C-alpha cells in the first residue's frame, strides 16, 4: 500500500531519505534476485513465463500495483514445424492515479545456460559484491533494482511525479514475436518507456542493429549405417548439409564488410558492421544410424541501412543454391527490427538521474549505437519513438556466458537513479510534463 502523507509536525520525505532507505534495505534486493534466478525462463524454450509472472505478482502485491497478464497468441510466436513450448505470458503491473505514466520495461527471458558454469546457474551465488547467476545482469537484476526503488518510495511516502507501469515481457532473446511488440500493437503502452536492456554506463543511446535467425532444416533418410553406401548420397542429412555450411562460411566475410553510420562505442577501433554466425547445429543420434535430419541455426545482425527482406533472401538463396535438389527448408525463427535514434524530450532529466545514482559527470556521457539488438524497433513501429536506456551490463559481467554476474553496488546505484527519475522533487524544470502543466 502507498504510505500516507506526513502528519502535522512531520518533515516531508525527500529524495535523500529515499536514497538512505535504499541503502538500508539493499540486502532485500539480493533475496528478490535469488528468487528470480531460481525460475528457469531460458529461451528457448520459454517454458517458465507463467511461473515468473506469478512470482512478480507476489513481489508487487504490497506496492498497490494492479496486475494484468497478457498472453501473446500462439499463432504469432510459434515457429512453423516447431513444438509448442509454453504460454508467452507477459505481466503489466501498474499504479493508477492522475500522474503521467512511466513504463519500466524488462525482458524476463534469459539465454540457455552455456557449458562451463562452475556453480548452479539457477541458484544465486554471492562472492563478495558479485551476485552470480543466469540472468543476474541481463536482466533480472534490474527488476530487483526497481523493486528496491519502489519499496523505498513507498516506505517513506516519497511523492512521485510518475505512475510506474512495470512491463515484464517475453521472448526478447531471439523470439519470433517479442512480448513488448504485442503489448505495443495492442495499445497497452502509455507515456514514455525506460528500457533496462542496456549497460551500467554513461551512454546516450543512438539506436541499434536488427537481428533475425533462420533455421535451416536438411532432411535425408534414416537407414542402418551399414547400408550407407547403397542408400544414396542424399540419405545422410549431415553430409548433404556440408556444402550449405561452406556457402554460409563463404558469405560471412562478405557480410562483415558492410558497415553502418551508427556511431560505434567509445574506444572502438572499427565501425559497426553486419554479422553472420552459425549459432547452433544439431543432427544424428548414434554411430549405427544414418542421420535423417540436420538443423543449422543462422543468426544475422543487420545494420539500419540494410533491408531485412533482402538480407533474408541473400541467405536463403545461398543455402538453396549450395544443395540443389536437396530436401531443405529455411524457416524464420526470430526477428528484432533495428531501433532508430530513440532520443527525446525526457533524456536530459534521465541523464541527471543516472548521474545522481551512479555518480557520472556530464563529460562522461557519450552517444553510441551497437550491433546488439532490442525489441524496441517493433515498439517504434507503433509510433512511440522515444526510449530511455539503462541497465546493469558491464564488459566484465559475462552476459550470456558462464558465470554471469552483477554487483550489489550497481543494483543500488540503478535503484537510486530510478527513484530520482520517479521523484516529483527531482529536476522538475527538466520534466516535459511539468513544463506542459505550467
Short mmCIF file of C-alpha atoms in Angstrom, two decimals:
data_model
loop_
_atom_site.label_atom_id
_atom_site.label_comp_id
_atom_site.label_asym_id
_atom_site.label_seq_id
_atom_site.Cartn_x
_atom_site.Cartn_y
_atom_site.Cartn_z
CA UNK A 1 0.00 0.00 0.00
CA UNK A 2 1.11 3.56 -0.64
CA UNK A 3 2.22 5.27 2.57
CA UNK A 4 0.13 8.21 3.84
CA UNK A 5 1.49 11.75 3.67
CA UNK A 6 3.37 13.05 6.74
CA UNK A 7 1.23 14.29 9.60
CA UNK A 8 1.40 17.68 11.33
CA UNK A 9 4.87 18.46 12.58
CA UNK A 10 6.49 15.71 10.48
CA UNK A 11 9.10 16.61 7.89
CA UNK A 12 8.19 15.82 4.32
CA UNK A 13 10.19 12.90 2.92
CA UNK A 14 12.88 13.85 0.46
CA UNK A 15 14.88 12.06 -2.19
CA UNK A 16 17.82 11.97 0.23
CA UNK A 17 15.62 9.98 2.62
CA UNK A 18 14.78 7.64 -0.26
CA UNK A 19 18.44 7.07 -1.06
CA UNK A 20 19.10 6.27 2.60
CA UNK A 21 16.20 3.79 2.59
CA UNK A 22 17.62 2.08 -0.50
CA UNK A 23 20.96 1.65 1.23
CA UNK A 24 19.31 0.42 4.42
CA UNK A 25 17.27 -2.25 2.63
CA UNK A 26 19.71 -3.18 -0.15
CA UNK A 27 20.05 -6.78 1.02
CA UNK A 28 16.37 -7.31 0.17
CA UNK A 29 17.28 -6.90 -3.49
CA UNK A 30 19.55 -9.94 -3.22
CA UNK A 31 16.65 -12.02 -1.90
CA UNK A 32 14.46 -10.82 -4.78
CA UNK A 33 17.15 -11.64 -7.33
CA UNK A 34 17.69 -15.11 -5.87
CA UNK A 35 14.01 -15.93 -6.27
CA UNK A 36 14.02 -14.67 -9.87
CA UNK A 37 17.17 -16.57 -10.87
CA UNK A 38 15.67 -19.75 -9.43
CA UNK A 39 12.88 -19.69 -12.04
CA UNK A 40 14.09 -21.08 -15.36
CA UNK A 41 12.98 -18.62 -18.03
CA UNK A 42 15.51 -19.68 -20.66
CA UNK A 43 14.59 -19.05 -24.28
CA UNK A 44 14.43 -21.40 -26.00
CA UNK A 45 12.16 -22.98 -24.94
CA UNK A 46 10.40 -20.23 -22.95
CA UNK A 47 8.53 -22.53 -20.63
CA UNK A 48 8.87 -20.57 -17.37
CA UNK A 49 6.97 -17.37 -18.10
CA UNK A 50 3.79 -18.22 -16.19
CA UNK A 51 5.77 -19.12 -13.07
CA UNK A 52 7.77 -15.90 -13.32
CA UNK A 53 4.60 -13.83 -13.71
CA UNK A 54 3.29 -15.43 -10.51
CA UNK A 55 6.48 -14.52 -8.67
CA UNK A 56 6.24 -10.91 -9.85
CA UNK A 57 2.58 -10.65 -8.84
CA UNK A 58 3.60 -11.65 -5.33
CA UNK A 59 6.53 -9.22 -5.35
CA UNK A 60 4.42 -6.17 -6.21
CA UNK A 61 1.38 -7.07 -4.12
CA UNK A 62 2.42 -4.84 -1.22
CA UNK A 63 3.11 -1.89 -3.54
CA UNK A 64 -0.51 -1.37 -4.54
CA UNK A 65 0.09 -2.14 -8.22
CA UNK A 66 -2.68 -3.54 -10.37
CA UNK A 67 -1.57 -6.61 -12.32
CA UNK A 68 -2.69 -7.79 -15.74
CA UNK A 69 -1.44 -10.88 -17.54
CA UNK A 70 -1.32 -10.64 -21.32
CA UNK A 71 -0.53 -13.74 -23.38
CA UNK A 72 0.82 -13.46 -26.91
CA UNK A 73 -1.40 -15.67 -29.12
CA UNK A 74 0.36 -18.90 -30.01
CA UNK A 75 -0.06 -18.50 -33.75
CA UNK A 76 2.11 -15.37 -33.61
CA UNK A 77 5.13 -16.78 -31.77
CA UNK A 78 5.15 -20.49 -32.58
CA UNK A 79 7.74 -21.41 -35.19
CA UNK A 80 6.43 -23.32 -38.22
CA UNK A 81 7.04 -27.00 -37.68
CA UNK A 82 8.19 -26.48 -34.11
CA UNK A 83 6.60 -27.65 -30.86
CA UNK A 84 4.51 -25.53 -28.53
CA UNK A 85 6.80 -24.65 -25.63
CA UNK A 86 4.70 -22.84 -23.03
CA UNK A 87 2.47 -19.80 -22.78
CA UNK A 88 4.00 -16.42 -23.64
CA UNK A 89 2.73 -14.70 -20.50
CA UNK A 90 3.59 -11.02 -20.13
CA UNK A 91 2.77 -9.09 -16.96
CA UNK A 92 1.79 -5.43 -16.66
CA UNK A 93 1.94 -4.14 -13.07
CA UNK A 94 0.94 -0.53 -12.67
CA UNK A 95 -0.23 2.20 -10.33
CA UNK A 96 -3.13 4.37 -11.49
CA UNK A 97 -3.59 7.96 -10.38
CA UNK A 98 -3.66 11.32 -12.11
CA UNK A 99 0.08 11.31 -12.82
CA UNK A 100 1.80 10.73 -16.18
CA UNK A 101 2.83 7.14 -16.83
CA UNK A 102 6.40 5.86 -16.93
CA UNK A 103 6.79 2.42 -18.47
CA UNK A 104 9.57 0.33 -16.91
CA UNK A 105 10.48 -2.39 -19.39
CA UNK A 106 12.20 -5.70 -18.65
CA UNK A 107 12.55 -8.89 -20.65
CA UNK A 108 12.25 -11.82 -18.28
CA UNK A 109 13.80 -14.48 -20.52
CA UNK A 110 17.45 -15.49 -20.49
CA UNK A 111 19.63 -17.37 -22.93
CA UNK A 112 20.18 -21.07 -22.09
CA UNK A 113 22.96 -21.83 -19.64
CA UNK A 114 26.10 -22.49 -21.70
CA UNK A 115 28.57 -25.25 -20.80
CA UNK A 116 31.22 -24.05 -18.39
CA UNK A 117 29.23 -22.92 -15.36
CA UNK A 118 31.07 -23.87 -12.17
CA UNK A 119 28.05 -23.03 -10.00
CA UNK A 120 24.36 -23.76 -10.44
CA UNK A 121 23.17 -21.11 -12.94
CA UNK A 122 19.70 -21.21 -11.34
CA UNK A 123 20.97 -20.62 -7.80
CA UNK A 124 22.25 -17.14 -7.00
CA UNK A 125 25.80 -17.32 -5.65
CA UNK A 126 27.40 -14.45 -3.77
CA UNK A 127 31.14 -13.91 -3.94
CA UNK A 128 31.93 -10.65 -2.21
CA UNK A 129 29.99 -7.98 -4.06
CA UNK A 130 29.39 -10.26 -7.06
CA UNK A 131 25.95 -11.80 -7.48
CA UNK A 132 26.37 -14.74 -9.86
CA UNK A 133 23.51 -16.44 -11.68
CA UNK A 134 21.92 -16.81 -15.10
CA UNK A 135 20.19 -13.51 -15.92
CA UNK A 136 21.73 -11.65 -12.97
CA UNK A 137 22.91 -8.82 -15.24
CA UNK A 138 20.67 -9.47 -18.25
CA UNK A 139 18.32 -8.58 -16.81
CA UNK A 140 16.71 -9.89 -13.64
CA UNK A 141 19.00 -7.73 -11.52
CA UNK A 142 17.36 -4.64 -12.99
CA UNK A 143 13.96 -5.85 -11.77
CA UNK A 144 15.43 -6.21 -8.28
CA UNK A 145 16.75 -2.65 -8.52
CA UNK A 146 13.37 -1.21 -9.49
CA UNK A 147 11.59 -3.14 -6.73
CA UNK A 148 14.15 -1.74 -4.30
CA UNK A 149 13.42 1.80 -5.50
CA UNK A 150 9.64 1.43 -5.39
CA UNK A 151 9.67 -0.06 -1.90
CA UNK A 152 11.87 2.77 -0.65
CA UNK A 153 9.46 5.35 -2.06
CA UNK A 154 6.53 3.50 -0.56
CA UNK A 155 8.12 3.12 2.87
CA UNK A 156 8.95 6.80 3.34
CA UNK A 157 5.95 8.15 1.39
CA UNK A 158 8.06 9.93 -1.22
CA UNK A 159 5.87 11.87 -3.67
CA UNK A 160 6.32 10.58 -7.21
CA UNK A 161 5.98 12.52 -10.43
CA UNK A 162 5.04 9.46 -12.48
CA UNK A 163 2.83 6.43 -12.08
CA UNK A 164 5.11 3.42 -12.59
CA UNK A 165 3.99 0.75 -15.06
CA UNK A 166 6.18 -2.36 -14.99
CA UNK A 167 6.31 -4.24 -18.30
CA UNK A 168 7.64 -7.76 -17.71
CA UNK A 169 7.92 -9.23 -21.19
CA UNK A 170 8.74 -12.43 -23.03
CA UNK A 171 10.92 -13.64 -25.91
CA UNK A 172 13.46 -10.84 -26.30
CA UNK A 173 16.33 -13.29 -26.65
CA UNK A 174 15.58 -14.01 -30.30
CA UNK A 175 11.87 -14.82 -30.33
CA UNK A 176 9.62 -14.62 -33.35
CA UNK A 177 7.13 -12.28 -31.63
CA UNK A 178 8.51 -10.48 -28.55
CA UNK A 179 6.01 -9.71 -25.83
CA UNK A 180 6.59 -5.95 -25.82
CA UNK A 181 5.82 -5.88 -29.54
CA UNK A 182 2.43 -7.42 -28.84
CA UNK A 183 1.73 -5.03 -25.96
CA UNK A 184 2.62 -2.06 -28.16
CA UNK A 185 0.48 -3.27 -31.05
CA UNK A 186 -2.46 -3.77 -28.67
CA UNK A 187 -2.16 -0.16 -27.47
CA UNK A 188 -1.21 -1.18 -23.93
CA UNK A 189 1.87 1.06 -23.61
CA UNK A 190 1.46 4.57 -22.23
CA UNK A 191 3.64 7.60 -21.59
CA UNK A 192 7.31 7.02 -22.31
CA UNK A 193 9.43 3.97 -21.54
CA UNK A 194 12.61 3.31 -19.60
CA UNK A 195 14.24 0.23 -21.16
CA UNK A 196 16.53 -1.72 -18.79
CA UNK A 197 18.13 -3.82 -21.52
CA UNK A 198 21.32 -1.76 -21.56
CA UNK A 199 24.57 -1.13 -19.77
CA UNK A 200 25.67 0.39 -16.49
CA UNK A 201 27.43 3.16 -18.39
CA UNK A 202 27.10 6.89 -19.13
CA UNK A 203 25.66 6.15 -22.53
CA UNK A 204 23.34 8.16 -24.73
CA UNK A 205 21.64 5.51 -26.84
CA UNK A 206 21.87 6.12 -30.58
CA UNK A 207 19.92 3.01 -31.60
CA UNK A 208 21.00 -0.47 -32.61
CA UNK A 209 21.10 -3.12 -35.30
CA UNK A 210 18.36 -5.56 -36.15
CA UNK A 211 18.66 -9.32 -35.84
CA UNK A 212 16.97 -12.33 -37.35
CA UNK A 213 17.51 -16.07 -37.06
CA UNK A 214 16.87 -18.69 -39.72
CA UNK A 215 16.55 -22.41 -39.04
CA UNK A 216 17.90 -24.45 -41.95
CA UNK A 217 16.41 -27.97 -41.93
CA UNK A 218 18.15 -30.52 -44.11
CA UNK A 219 16.35 -33.86 -44.47
CA UNK A 220 17.82 -37.17 -45.51
CA UNK A 221 16.68 -40.74 -44.86
CA UNK A 222 17.28 -42.89 -41.79
CA UNK A 223 18.93 -46.22 -42.59
CA UNK A 224 21.28 -48.63 -40.86
CA UNK A 225 24.83 -47.27 -41.05
CA UNK A 226 25.97 -50.44 -42.83
CA UNK A 227 23.66 -49.54 -45.72
CA UNK A 228 25.10 -46.03 -46.23
CA UNK A 229 26.81 -46.97 -49.50
CA UNK A 230 23.63 -48.28 -51.09
CA UNK A 231 21.29 -45.68 -49.57
CA UNK A 232 22.49 -42.93 -51.89
CA UNK A 233 24.25 -39.59 -51.39
CA UNK A 234 21.07 -37.84 -50.24
CA UNK A 235 20.41 -40.13 -47.28
CA UNK A 236 22.89 -38.63 -44.80
CA UNK A 237 21.45 -35.22 -43.87
CA UNK A 238 24.71 -34.03 -42.31
CA UNK A 239 26.73 -34.80 -45.43
CA UNK A 240 24.09 -33.13 -47.60
CA UNK A 241 24.46 -30.03 -45.40
CA UNK A 242 28.24 -29.72 -45.79
CA UNK A 243 28.02 -27.56 -48.97
CA UNK A 244 25.47 -25.37 -47.19
CA UNK A 245 27.83 -24.82 -44.27
CA UNK A 246 30.62 -23.97 -46.71
CA UNK A 247 28.37 -21.49 -48.52
CA UNK A 248 27.47 -19.78 -45.24
CA UNK A 249 31.14 -19.62 -44.25
CA UNK A 250 31.96 -18.01 -47.60
CA UNK A 251 29.18 -15.46 -47.15
CA UNK A 252 30.31 -14.47 -43.66
CA UNK A 253 33.24 -12.15 -44.60
CA UNK A 254 31.23 -10.57 -47.40
CA UNK A 255 28.52 -9.58 -44.94
CA UNK A 256 31.06 -8.45 -42.33
CA UNK A 257 32.42 -5.90 -44.82
CA UNK A 258 29.15 -3.93 -44.67
CA UNK A 259 29.46 -1.14 -42.14
CA UNK A 260 26.99 1.27 -40.61
CA UNK A 261 26.98 5.01 -39.97
CA UNK A 262 25.62 4.30 -36.48
CA UNK A 263 28.24 5.66 -34.03
CA UNK A 264 30.44 2.98 -32.50
CA UNK A 265 31.13 2.77 -28.75
CA UNK A 266 33.96 4.89 -27.32
CA UNK A 267 37.42 3.46 -27.93
CA UNK A 268 36.14 1.12 -30.68
CA UNK A 269 38.75 0.61 -33.40
CA UNK A 270 36.32 -0.33 -36.18
CA UNK A 271 32.91 0.88 -37.35
CA UNK A 272 29.86 -1.20 -36.51
CA UNK A 273 29.44 -3.94 -39.10
CA UNK A 274 26.89 -6.52 -40.17
CA UNK A 275 27.38 -10.05 -38.93
CA UNK A 276 26.53 -13.64 -39.92
CA UNK A 277 27.01 -16.52 -37.48
CA UNK A 278 26.22 -20.20 -37.41
CA UNK A 279 24.84 -20.30 -33.89
CA UNK A 280 23.78 -23.94 -33.49
CA UNK A 281 23.87 -27.25 -35.33
CA UNK A 282 22.09 -30.47 -34.42
CA UNK A 283 21.85 -33.86 -36.10
CA UNK A 284 22.36 -37.56 -35.63
CA UNK A 285 21.92 -39.87 -32.67
CA UNK A 286 24.41 -42.74 -32.81
CA UNK A 287 27.13 -44.33 -34.87
CA UNK A 288 24.93 -47.12 -36.17
CA UNK A 289 22.34 -44.92 -37.83
CA UNK A 290 22.46 -42.57 -40.80
CA UNK A 291 21.03 -39.18 -39.68
CA UNK A 292 17.84 -38.17 -41.46
CA UNK A 293 17.69 -34.61 -40.13
CA UNK A 294 20.31 -31.91 -39.64
CA UNK A 295 19.38 -28.44 -38.40
CA UNK A 296 21.51 -25.33 -38.56
CA UNK A 297 20.59 -22.07 -36.83
CA UNK A 298 21.87 -18.98 -38.65
CA UNK A 299 21.98 -15.59 -36.90
CA UNK A 300 22.19 -12.40 -38.95
CA UNK A 301 22.71 -8.95 -37.44
CA UNK A 302 21.81 -6.27 -39.94
CA UNK A 303 22.51 -2.55 -39.94
CA UNK A 304 19.71 0.04 -40.01
CA UNK A 305 20.81 0.89 -43.56
CA UNK A 306 20.10 -2.67 -44.75
CA UNK A 307 16.79 -4.10 -45.91
CA UNK A 308 15.52 -7.07 -43.91
CA UNK A 309 13.88 -8.86 -46.84
CA UNK A 310 17.00 -8.54 -48.98
CA UNK A 311 19.23 -9.75 -46.16
CA UNK A 312 17.00 -12.75 -45.55
CA UNK A 313 16.76 -13.60 -49.24
CA UNK A 314 20.55 -13.47 -49.61
CA UNK A 315 20.97 -16.25 -47.04
CA UNK A 316 18.08 -18.34 -48.32
CA UNK A 317 19.36 -18.16 -51.89
CA UNK A 318 22.87 -19.15 -50.81
CA UNK A 319 21.52 -22.15 -48.88
CA UNK A 320 19.32 -23.43 -51.70
CA UNK A 321 21.98 -22.89 -54.37
CA UNK A 322 24.52 -24.86 -52.34
CA UNK A 323 22.43 -28.02 -52.27
CA UNK A 324 20.26 -28.13 -55.42
CA UNK A 325 17.64 -30.83 -55.31
CA UNK A 326 18.09 -31.49 -51.59
CA UNK A 327 15.15 -31.55 -49.19
CA UNK A 328 15.84 -28.25 -47.43
CA UNK A 329 13.58 -25.81 -45.57
CA UNK A 330 14.58 -22.36 -44.31
CA UNK A 331 12.31 -21.05 -41.53
CA UNK A 332 12.34 -17.65 -39.81
CA UNK A 333 12.53 -18.30 -36.06
CA UNK A 334 13.22 -14.82 -34.67
CA UNK A 335 13.33 -11.18 -35.70
CA UNK A 336 14.15 -7.92 -33.94
CA UNK A 337 13.97 -4.79 -36.07
CA UNK A 338 16.66 -2.09 -35.85
CA UNK A 339 15.95 0.66 -33.34
CA UNK A 340 16.33 4.15 -34.77
CA UNK A 341 17.66 7.09 -32.73
CA UNK A 342 15.43 7.00 -29.61
CA UNK A 343 16.44 10.34 -28.10
CA UNK A 344 13.54 12.53 -26.96
CA UNK A 345 12.50 15.30 -24.56
CA UNK A 346 12.90 13.21 -21.40
CA UNK A 347 16.57 12.38 -21.95
CA UNK A 348 18.09 15.38 -20.13
CA UNK A 349 16.30 14.55 -16.91
CA UNK A 350 17.14 10.85 -17.20
CA UNK A 351 20.80 11.72 -17.71
CA UNK A 352 20.69 13.74 -14.50
CA UNK A 353 19.05 10.80 -12.71
CA UNK A 354 21.77 8.42 -13.93
CA UNK A 355 24.35 10.83 -12.62
CA UNK A 356 22.58 11.03 -9.26
CA UNK A 357 22.64 7.25 -8.89
CA UNK A 358 25.97 6.25 -10.42
CA UNK A 359 27.96 9.45 -9.84
CA UNK A 360 28.63 10.20 -13.50
CA UNK A 361 29.92 13.62 -14.54
CA UNK A 362 28.39 15.43 -17.54
CA UNK A 363 31.56 14.92 -19.58
CA UNK A 364 31.37 11.15 -19.03
CA UNK A 365 28.42 10.76 -21.38
CA UNK A 366 28.85 9.75 -25.00
CA UNK A 367 26.39 8.73 -27.69
CA UNK A 368 26.75 5.40 -29.44
CA UNK A 369 24.85 2.53 -31.02
CA UNK A 370 25.53 -1.18 -31.03
CA UNK A 371 25.28 -4.39 -33.03
CA UNK A 372 23.43 -5.82 -30.05
CA UNK A 373 19.70 -5.69 -30.64
CA UNK A 374 16.46 -4.62 -28.99
CA UNK A 375 12.79 -5.46 -29.34
CA UNK A 376 12.02 -1.74 -29.29
CA UNK A 377 12.33 -1.42 -33.03
CA UNK A 378 8.89 -3.03 -33.08
CA UNK A 379 7.65 -0.55 -30.47
CA UNK A 380 8.83 2.36 -32.61
CA UNK A 381 6.80 0.98 -35.49
CA UNK A 382 3.66 1.71 -33.44
CA UNK A 383 4.59 5.39 -33.04
CA UNK A 384 6.49 5.53 -29.74
CA UNK A 385 9.90 6.82 -30.81
CA UNK A 386 11.49 7.96 -27.55
CA UNK A 387 13.08 5.19 -25.48
CA UNK A 388 15.34 5.81 -22.48
CA UNK A 389 18.00 3.17 -21.86
CA UNK A 390 19.84 1.84 -18.84
CA UNK A 391 20.84 -1.50 -17.36
CA UNK A 392 23.40 -3.48 -15.42
CA UNK A 393 25.61 -4.88 -18.17
CA UNK A 394 29.33 -4.20 -17.99
CA UNK A 395 32.14 -5.58 -20.20
CA UNK A 396 33.26 -7.79 -17.31
CA UNK A 397 29.76 -9.03 -16.37
CA UNK A 398 29.93 -12.16 -18.58
CA UNK A 399 26.46 -11.53 -20.00
CA UNK A 400 25.24 -14.65 -21.89
CA UNK A 401 28.30 -16.58 -20.65
CA UNK A 402 29.08 -18.94 -17.75
CA UNK A 403 29.47 -17.04 -14.50
CA UNK A 404 27.24 -14.09 -15.45
CA UNK A 405 27.10 -11.62 -12.60
CA UNK A 406 26.08 -8.20 -11.41
CA UNK A 407 27.01 -6.40 -8.21
CA UNK A 408 25.05 -5.12 -5.27
CA UNK A 409 26.71 -1.74 -5.75
CA UNK A 410 25.33 -1.46 -9.28
CA UNK A 411 21.86 -2.58 -8.19
CA UNK A 412 21.86 0.12 -5.50
CA UNK A 413 23.11 2.76 -7.96
CA UNK A 414 20.44 1.82 -10.51
CA UNK A 415 17.75 1.87 -7.82
CA UNK A 416 18.79 5.40 -6.86
CA UNK A 417 18.69 6.53 -10.50
CA UNK A 418 15.19 5.12 -10.94
CA UNK A 419 13.97 6.64 -7.68
CA UNK A 420 15.38 10.03 -8.65
CA UNK A 421 13.65 9.94 -12.02
CA UNK A 422 10.33 8.90 -10.49
CA UNK A 423 10.56 11.51 -7.73
CA UNK A 424 8.43 14.63 -8.10
CA UNK A 425 11.12 16.80 -6.47
CA UNK A 426 13.94 15.82 -8.82
CA UNK A 427 14.86 18.40 -11.50
CA UNK A 428 11.24 19.46 -12.23
CA UNK A 429 12.45 22.11 -14.67
CA UNK A 430 13.69 19.29 -16.94
CA UNK A 431 10.39 17.42 -16.96
CA UNK A 432 8.37 17.92 -20.17
CA UNK A 433 5.19 17.14 -18.21
CA UNK A 434 5.97 19.86 -15.67
CA UNK A 435 6.66 22.39 -18.38
CA UNK A 436 3.43 21.50 -20.17
CA UNK A 437 1.41 21.92 -16.98
CA UNK A 438 2.63 25.48 -16.41
#
